[in-house]
XYZ file of C-alpha atoms in Angstrom:
538
model
C 39.477 -29.458 53.902
C 39.975 -27.930 57.359
C 42.505 -29.387 59.902
C 42.612 -28.414 63.616
C 43.010 -29.911 67.128
C 39.976 -30.943 69.180
C 39.401 -30.244 72.908
C 41.192 -32.590 75.277
C 37.900 -33.903 76.573
C 36.953 -35.031 73.106
C 40.219 -36.437 71.776
C 43.971 -36.156 71.959
C 44.191 -36.019 68.160
C 43.845 -33.444 65.524
C 40.974 -33.806 63.039
C 40.072 -33.034 59.463
C 36.693 -31.672 58.295
C 35.095 -31.593 54.811
C 33.221 -28.293 54.625
C 31.977 -25.577 52.296
C 34.920 -23.582 50.967
C 33.116 -20.235 51.085
C 32.383 -20.686 54.802
C 36.059 -21.161 55.854
C 38.617 -18.392 56.465
C 41.962 -19.770 57.712
C 43.623 -18.416 60.858
C 46.948 -19.566 62.357
C 45.304 -19.826 65.777
C 43.223 -22.732 64.441
C 46.390 -24.913 64.309
C 47.363 -24.636 68.014
C 44.021 -24.154 69.718
C 40.389 -25.306 69.726
C 39.176 -21.945 68.440
C 37.911 -23.433 65.171
C 35.991 -26.176 66.983
C 34.537 -23.711 69.460
C 33.497 -21.252 66.741
C 31.226 -23.794 65.040
C 30.320 -25.781 68.211
C 31.617 -28.904 66.533
C 29.139 -28.524 63.614
C 30.467 -27.502 60.243
C 28.514 -26.352 57.134
C 28.688 -28.810 54.272
C 27.257 -28.574 50.752
C 27.166 -31.691 48.590
C 26.248 -31.257 44.945
C 25.554 -34.746 43.688
C 23.904 -36.494 40.809
C 22.594 -39.951 40.074
C 24.067 -40.089 36.587
C 26.273 -38.087 34.274
C 23.688 -37.779 31.518
C 20.765 -35.435 30.929
C 17.300 -36.913 31.603
C 16.464 -37.098 27.892
C 19.562 -39.240 27.223
C 19.463 -41.334 30.420
C 15.838 -42.425 29.849
C 16.820 -44.088 26.582
C 18.867 -46.755 28.425
C 16.541 -48.298 31.030
C 19.288 -50.698 32.204
C 21.310 -47.852 33.741
C 18.443 -45.410 34.363
C 18.350 -44.704 38.119
C 14.717 -43.579 38.546
C 13.321 -47.127 38.743
C 10.324 -46.508 41.009
C 6.924 -45.944 39.501
C 5.562 -42.443 40.145
C 9.100 -41.013 39.996
C 10.419 -38.183 37.840
C 13.828 -37.263 36.467
C 15.257 -33.769 37.162
C 18.217 -32.322 35.231
C 21.065 -30.868 37.359
C 24.263 -29.107 36.379
C 27.541 -29.447 38.261
C 29.857 -26.543 39.053
C 31.949 -27.423 36.003
C 28.790 -27.208 33.830
C 28.649 -30.938 33.175
C 25.164 -32.487 32.800
C 23.567 -34.933 35.190
C 20.258 -35.877 36.756
C 18.583 -36.800 40.047
C 15.330 -38.635 40.805
C 12.324 -37.412 42.779
C 8.932 -38.844 43.645
C 6.003 -37.351 41.754
C 3.610 -34.881 43.441
C 1.388 -36.762 45.879
C 4.032 -39.460 46.460
C 6.986 -39.824 48.828
C 9.820 -42.304 49.409
C 12.887 -43.551 47.565
C 12.715 -43.132 43.782
C 15.866 -45.205 43.277
C 14.284 -48.569 44.209
C 11.360 -50.462 42.761
C 8.036 -49.176 44.179
C 10.025 -46.855 46.406
C 7.606 -43.936 45.847
C 4.410 -44.500 47.842
C 1.125 -42.597 47.748
C 0.683 -39.912 50.417
C -2.658 -40.253 52.204
C -3.575 -36.580 52.586
C -6.717 -37.515 54.500
C -4.603 -38.827 57.439
C -3.090 -35.412 58.129
C -4.134 -33.724 61.360
C -5.833 -30.871 59.508
C -8.713 -32.251 57.432
C -7.979 -31.247 53.867
C -11.734 -30.967 53.216
C -12.656 -28.957 56.297
C -16.035 -30.217 57.538
C -16.481 -32.362 54.447
C -15.533 -35.960 53.693
C -11.947 -36.545 52.524
C -11.378 -39.459 50.127
C -7.812 -40.436 49.252
C -6.976 -41.072 45.569
C -3.657 -42.152 43.990
C -1.415 -39.098 44.211
C -4.280 -36.827 45.295
C -7.526 -36.615 47.272
C -11.177 -35.803 46.678
C -13.674 -33.893 48.872
C -17.402 -34.510 49.190
C -20.142 -33.346 51.553
C -22.251 -35.144 54.122
C -25.935 -35.745 53.313
C -27.927 -32.494 53.529
C -24.992 -30.391 52.355
C -23.707 -29.300 48.964
C -20.320 -28.065 47.776
C -19.862 -24.426 46.723
C -16.453 -22.791 46.223
C -14.788 -25.727 48.039
C -17.001 -25.330 51.136
C -19.891 -27.571 52.270
C -23.059 -25.523 52.852
C -26.286 -26.763 54.409
C -29.124 -27.103 51.897
C -31.569 -25.809 54.505
C -29.930 -22.353 54.269
C -31.009 -21.961 50.632
C -33.958 -19.641 50.132
C -36.314 -20.844 47.425
C -36.716 -18.222 44.698
C -39.926 -18.333 42.666
C -39.332 -19.458 39.088
C -41.219 -16.472 37.639
C -39.012 -14.096 39.606
C -35.909 -15.778 38.234
C -37.273 -15.507 34.690
C -38.243 -11.887 35.237
C -34.836 -10.978 36.596
C -33.163 -12.707 33.643
C -35.325 -10.904 31.095
C -34.815 -7.577 32.842
C -31.055 -7.977 33.016
C -30.956 -9.054 29.365
C -33.005 -6.022 28.304
C -30.749 -3.666 30.260
C -27.629 -5.266 28.774
C -29.065 -5.093 25.257
C -30.020 -1.454 25.773
C -26.497 -0.664 26.923
C -24.989 -2.382 23.869
C -27.289 -0.561 21.444
C -26.695 2.682 23.299
C -22.923 2.339 23.000
C -23.189 1.439 19.290
C -25.511 4.388 18.653
C -23.162 6.807 20.399
C -20.150 5.413 18.494
C -22.046 5.806 15.217
C -23.021 9.376 16.047
C -19.426 10.223 17.003
C -18.167 8.643 13.773
C -20.665 10.656 11.709
C -19.741 13.831 13.579
C -16.006 13.245 13.081
C -16.540 12.521 9.371
C -18.595 15.704 9.023
C -15.930 17.816 10.721
C -13.237 16.208 8.561
C -15.232 16.960 5.396
C -15.648 20.566 6.524
C -11.910 20.818 7.209
C -10.972 19.426 3.780
C -13.574 21.641 2.102
C -12.157 24.850 3.558
C -8.575 23.722 2.936
C -9.125 22.737 -0.708
C -11.409 25.691 -1.417
C -8.633 28.024 -0.294
C -6.078 26.315 -2.559
C -8.502 26.428 -5.467
C -9.388 30.095 -5.053
C -5.671 30.970 -5.113
C -5.422 29.617 -8.681
C -8.758 30.680 -10.157
C -9.196 33.922 -12.032
C -13.008 33.779 -11.760
C -13.746 33.164 -8.063
C -17.423 32.396 -8.766
C -16.449 29.230 -10.642
C -15.582 27.447 -7.385
C -19.063 28.051 -5.993
C -20.876 26.895 -9.158
C -18.997 23.623 -9.617
C -19.056 22.059 -6.146
C -20.623 18.623 -5.527
C -21.119 16.977 -2.141
C -19.316 13.745 -1.245
C -22.661 12.135 -0.410
C -23.955 12.810 -3.929
C -20.857 11.295 -5.553
C -20.967 8.211 -3.314
C -24.555 7.633 -4.436
C -23.555 8.201 -8.063
C -20.788 5.560 -7.915
C -22.392 3.141 -5.426
C -19.679 4.144 -2.934
C -16.959 3.903 -5.575
C -17.723 0.288 -6.386
C -14.996 -1.489 -8.391
C -17.656 -2.457 -10.940
C -17.940 1.275 -11.782
C -14.189 1.661 -12.396
C -13.365 2.913 -15.898
C -9.591 2.951 -15.655
C -6.559 3.925 -13.626
C -3.673 6.243 -14.480
C -0.738 8.010 -12.919
C -2.914 10.688 -11.336
C -5.853 8.631 -10.070
C -8.672 6.178 -10.704
C -11.716 7.096 -12.819
C -15.224 5.832 -11.977
C -18.465 5.996 -13.921
C -21.168 7.861 -12.020
C -24.856 8.585 -12.535
C -25.951 11.845 -10.917
C -29.403 12.458 -9.464
C -30.169 14.399 -12.667
C -29.445 11.152 -14.608
C -26.371 12.731 -16.199
C -23.600 10.171 -16.713
C -20.219 11.510 -15.586
C -16.652 10.341 -15.017
C -15.354 10.880 -11.472
C -11.612 10.973 -10.872
C -10.374 9.917 -7.441
C -6.765 10.152 -6.292
C -4.874 6.976 -5.383
C -2.697 8.729 -2.792
C -3.086 11.509 -0.257
C 0.385 12.996 -0.563
C 0.693 16.758 -0.927
C 1.796 16.483 -4.559
C -1.418 14.623 -5.469
C -3.488 17.333 -3.790
C -1.626 20.027 -5.723
C -1.976 18.098 -9.019
C -5.745 17.706 -8.572
C -6.202 21.365 -7.626
C -4.039 22.283 -10.625
C -6.128 20.149 -12.991
C -9.345 21.568 -11.567
C -8.122 25.148 -11.907
C -7.019 24.614 -15.522
C -10.064 22.706 -16.772
C -12.520 25.045 -15.078
C -11.224 27.813 -17.350
C -11.042 25.771 -20.574
C -13.751 25.885 -23.241
C -12.862 23.872 -26.330
C -14.816 21.111 -28.056
C -11.757 18.838 -28.059
C -10.859 19.311 -24.391
C -12.761 17.099 -21.974
C -15.375 19.211 -20.210
C -15.309 19.542 -16.440
C -18.655 19.540 -14.599
C -17.277 20.243 -11.157
C -15.465 18.923 -8.123
C -15.904 17.703 -4.566
C -13.741 19.425 -1.968
C -14.853 17.312 1.026
C -12.025 14.767 0.704
C -8.340 15.231 1.451
C -7.616 15.117 -2.274
C -10.485 16.726 -4.265
C -12.638 14.574 -6.551
C -12.990 15.791 -10.143
C -16.181 15.339 -12.203
C -15.916 15.286 -16.022
C -18.204 14.651 -18.920
C -18.407 10.911 -19.577
C -16.619 9.919 -22.794
C -18.032 6.521 -23.665
C -15.803 5.162 -26.406
C -12.461 4.614 -24.684
C -9.038 5.971 -25.581
C -7.236 6.485 -28.872
C -4.716 3.896 -27.716
C -7.381 1.216 -27.185
C -8.830 1.829 -30.675
C -5.488 2.041 -32.425
C -3.892 -1.040 -30.891
C -6.730 -3.539 -31.287
C -6.002 -7.105 -32.367
C -6.341 -7.817 -36.071
C -5.291 -6.163 -39.322
C -7.908 -3.363 -39.302
C -7.953 -0.397 -36.933
C -9.144 3.192 -37.273
C -9.439 4.346 -40.866
C -6.800 6.731 -42.176
C -9.398 9.497 -42.476
C -10.378 9.043 -38.796
C -6.735 9.024 -37.731
C -6.054 12.238 -39.633
C -9.130 13.925 -38.152
C -8.242 12.792 -34.599
C -4.721 14.174 -35.088
C -6.183 17.485 -36.288
C -8.623 17.718 -33.345
C -5.850 16.923 -30.856
C -3.582 19.523 -32.448
C -6.437 22.036 -32.314
C -6.949 21.495 -28.579
C -3.219 21.782 -27.824
C -2.946 24.934 -29.939
C -5.846 26.369 -27.941
C -4.117 25.505 -24.658
C -0.862 27.090 -25.809
C -2.199 30.341 -27.232
C -5.940 30.929 -26.934
C -6.367 30.669 -23.175
C -5.715 33.521 -20.735
C -2.495 31.753 -19.739
C -0.464 29.384 -21.881
C -1.010 25.850 -20.569
C 1.502 23.068 -21.266
C -0.192 19.662 -20.995
C 3.083 17.828 -20.215
C 1.604 14.313 -20.632
C 0.304 14.161 -24.217
C -0.130 10.500 -25.209
C -2.681 8.259 -26.913
C -3.963 7.030 -23.526
C -4.959 10.609 -22.647
C -6.955 11.203 -25.841
C -10.533 10.019 -25.334
C -12.975 9.291 -28.166
C -16.744 9.744 -28.048
C -19.356 7.770 -29.997
C -18.523 9.782 -33.134
C -14.757 9.242 -32.645
C -14.328 12.916 -31.777
C -11.083 13.475 -29.855
C -11.160 14.823 -26.291
C -7.835 15.618 -24.615
C -7.893 14.649 -20.912
C -5.766 14.196 -17.755
C -4.368 17.620 -16.943
C -2.859 16.594 -13.587
C 0.698 17.261 -14.771
C -0.188 20.433 -16.716
C 1.607 23.677 -16.022
C 0.481 27.227 -16.676
C 3.042 29.654 -18.091
C 2.477 33.410 -18.416
C 2.135 34.563 -22.028
C 5.254 36.745 -21.742
C 7.464 33.778 -20.745
C 8.919 31.236 -23.170
C 9.112 28.457 -20.584
C 9.869 27.435 -17.010
C 12.330 25.136 -15.279
C 10.433 22.449 -13.400
C 10.542 18.832 -12.215
C 10.330 16.173 -14.920
C 6.838 14.749 -15.440
C 5.392 12.762 -18.304
C 5.461 9.306 -19.885
C 8.607 7.738 -21.306
C 8.283 7.160 -25.004
C 6.384 10.457 -25.348
C 8.687 12.614 -23.201
C 10.561 15.448 -24.909
C 14.301 14.557 -24.673
C 15.265 18.240 -24.499
C 12.923 18.766 -21.527
C 14.261 15.560 -19.941
C 17.864 16.747 -20.253
C 17.407 20.400 -19.228
C 14.201 20.403 -17.106
C 13.177 23.384 -19.255
C 9.464 23.082 -20.069
C 8.077 24.939 -23.115
C 5.131 24.570 -25.474
C 7.523 22.711 -27.807
C 7.588 19.854 -25.256
C 3.952 19.149 -26.141
C 4.852 19.442 -29.837
C 7.381 16.612 -29.460
C 4.844 14.395 -27.671
C 2.316 15.116 -30.418
C 4.925 14.109 -32.997
C 5.172 10.733 -31.242
C 1.383 10.366 -31.553
C 1.617 11.081 -35.298
C 4.193 8.280 -35.616
C 1.912 6.045 -33.556
C -0.979 6.809 -35.939
C 1.229 6.077 -38.958
C 2.713 2.806 -37.671
C 0.162 1.409 -35.181
C 3.079 0.665 -32.868
C 3.416 1.653 -29.216
C 6.342 4.055 -28.703
C 7.256 2.708 -25.277
C 7.172 -0.994 -26.174
C 8.593 -1.183 -29.728
C 11.684 -3.337 -30.077
C 13.511 -4.380 -33.222
C 16.378 -6.813 -33.579
C 18.855 -4.123 -32.553
C 16.614 -2.736 -29.769
C 16.147 0.670 -31.464
C 13.204 2.727 -30.178
C 10.207 3.470 -32.396
C 11.136 7.144 -32.886
C 14.772 6.332 -33.661
C 13.637 3.647 -36.102
C 11.207 6.082 -37.740
C 13.882 8.743 -38.238
C 16.396 6.179 -39.502
C 13.999 4.838 -42.139
C 13.154 8.409 -43.181
C 16.848 9.015 -43.867
C 17.167 5.740 -45.795
C 14.039 6.506 -47.838
C 12.495 3.255 -46.565
C 9.702 4.568 -44.354
C 7.195 2.160 -45.914
C 8.899 -0.666 -43.979
C 7.515 0.596 -40.671
C 4.145 2.036 -41.748
C 0.851 0.319 -40.967
C -0.296 -1.552 -44.127
C -3.769 -0.055 -43.690
C -2.225 3.440 -43.804
C -0.328 2.598 -46.995
C -3.541 1.339 -48.540
C -5.825 4.215 -47.499
C -3.601 7.225 -46.868
C -1.489 8.026 -49.921
C -0.496 10.719 -50.770
C -1.307 12.350 -47.372
C 0.963 9.872 -45.593
C 4.091 11.559 -46.942
C 2.998 14.953 -45.647
C 2.034 13.622 -42.203
C 5.327 11.713 -41.905
C 7.248 14.875 -42.793
C 5.205 16.842 -40.257
C 5.938 14.219 -37.571
C 9.661 14.481 -38.314
C 9.624 18.260 -37.783
C 7.802 17.815 -34.470
C 10.431 15.288 -33.340
C 13.464 17.494 -33.897
C 15.814 17.363 -30.903
C 16.188 21.145 -30.896
C 12.876 22.466 -29.598
C 13.291 25.838 -31.306
C 13.337 24.063 -34.674
C 9.949 22.453 -34.087
C 6.739 24.086 -35.387
C 4.109 25.488 -33.033
C 0.930 23.535 -32.408
C -0.980 26.246 -34.308
C 1.166 25.582 -37.383
C 0.710 21.818 -36.980
C -3.054 22.318 -36.667
C -3.179 24.381 -39.863
C -1.111 21.860 -41.820
C -3.386 18.985 -40.785
C -6.447 21.140 -41.441
C -5.350 21.728 -45.036
C -5.005 17.953 -45.522
C -8.548 17.506 -44.232
C -9.864 20.436 -46.250
C -10.690 22.282 -43.012
C -10.232 26.040 -43.224
C -8.739 27.760 -40.199
C -10.490 30.976 -39.157
C -7.965 32.209 -36.659
C -6.365 35.608 -37.087
C -2.965 33.906 -37.014
C -3.600 31.898 -40.201
C -1.698 34.025 -42.706
C 1.385 34.609 -40.545
C 1.527 31.012 -39.332
C 1.180 29.645 -42.868
C 4.039 31.863 -44.000
C 6.181 30.908 -41.008
C 5.548 27.201 -41.467
C 7.934 27.149 -44.404
C 10.831 27.544 -41.994
C 9.921 24.219 -40.395
C 9.670 22.153 -43.587
C 11.915 19.119 -43.819
C 15.055 19.792 -45.825
C 17.567 17.448 -47.340
C 20.291 19.334 -45.454
C 19.026 17.823 -42.208
C 19.486 14.336 -43.577
C 15.827 13.347 -43.227
C 13.888 12.535 -46.391
C 10.373 11.362 -47.022
C 9.883 8.513 -49.461
C 8.372 9.615 -52.777
C 7.666 6.064 -53.857
C 5.174 4.610 -51.393
C 3.575 1.385 -52.615
C 0.155 2.181 -54.032
């Protein structure tokens, strides 16, 4: 509120003015002179922030008795005061003007009465809240402008059709041209990528192979394998494991093969596949799955094996029902598996530790002949070394506890895993799923019952019926393989010979005499607290 005297000509009194606070800066001269009046020429800036009601529109519209926007074609607008309190004002809708606070106060604006014709040279027709344009006879509307029809040039219908067909053909040609170029570029990129992977994987493979010619003899193209598997159709999938998915394939030569494809493209998977390829390409044993070749044109190589049609030992052993593999078949499969592991440990140019021996990795053919497979986790160890320290790999339930605790991998790690398989053959129970009332593992339960001379409680009834007296010997052999101290376990060659004698199979290796003599040191003794029952039910 400003207060100052006015000029004598205007009044003999002082005056007060309501004005905008931000526009006023007080001076003492304003009190005794007309300076303030003269500065603003008697006109003072005023801002009035007002509202029709103290409610927001949404709330005010619910009470029509106090709602201020009573005119039709009016709208409510929310406003906020300087103290942030809600309120509203009324306005006429677009196309209307007047007083929105009285009944029918908002009236239609006749746009056609404005000095400038809203429709240019056309006809303006007022409508409620708007207007509509049309053209005089002989004219037509295009882009809001009236154009004389006489200016149109008649175009022959055939020409119009011809132009349409021509434009369509050109457009279609462009589309097909773009698609063709994209396809060619895609094919070219795929070819270059295959070449890159081929050279990369071939280099890794040659680093590990002793015989460099093997790599050249075993290579398949990606195109051939895609045809063999119908582009890796899910219907061709045989199974999936920790190191990849296996598909059934039919080569152009009509040979049926198993093709292993990695699930991941991480560096470890690449190294595992190259490792498996390098190991299997140098193996030659009737109980080791045979490798036909590989494809190096993918980031992780594809491996091609002989097709083993009869599933895994696990699938045969753990079928529903009381009957499974006969005891004679189980004993022979154990012998063949032991033979292959003994070969890996001692007969190859470099000792190979499988590192994932389990019933799922023992395949059976139509004659139930065992074939050890899945060498992705395998590790080669020079003959002059007893073992290596390496990262833990394997399957719980089959994993050597000494290897798990120390990370020290030796051939005795495979011996322990084989001992678990012997227990699995004896009991028909899965080592990684067995639970008793006190949650003791299968191997712990087996050893405990051996000590208590009650092993028959855990044995498969079919084994008790068919296997005596061999069962006692196999159980004792399993116990030696499962010793916690790896040095106290037998070698796989000794295990092979012991099982061979049970089968009546003579071993022809030059190690037979020494190994048979040394086996005595691994026999179960009462001093160790593990006994084999001498009174199995007959």
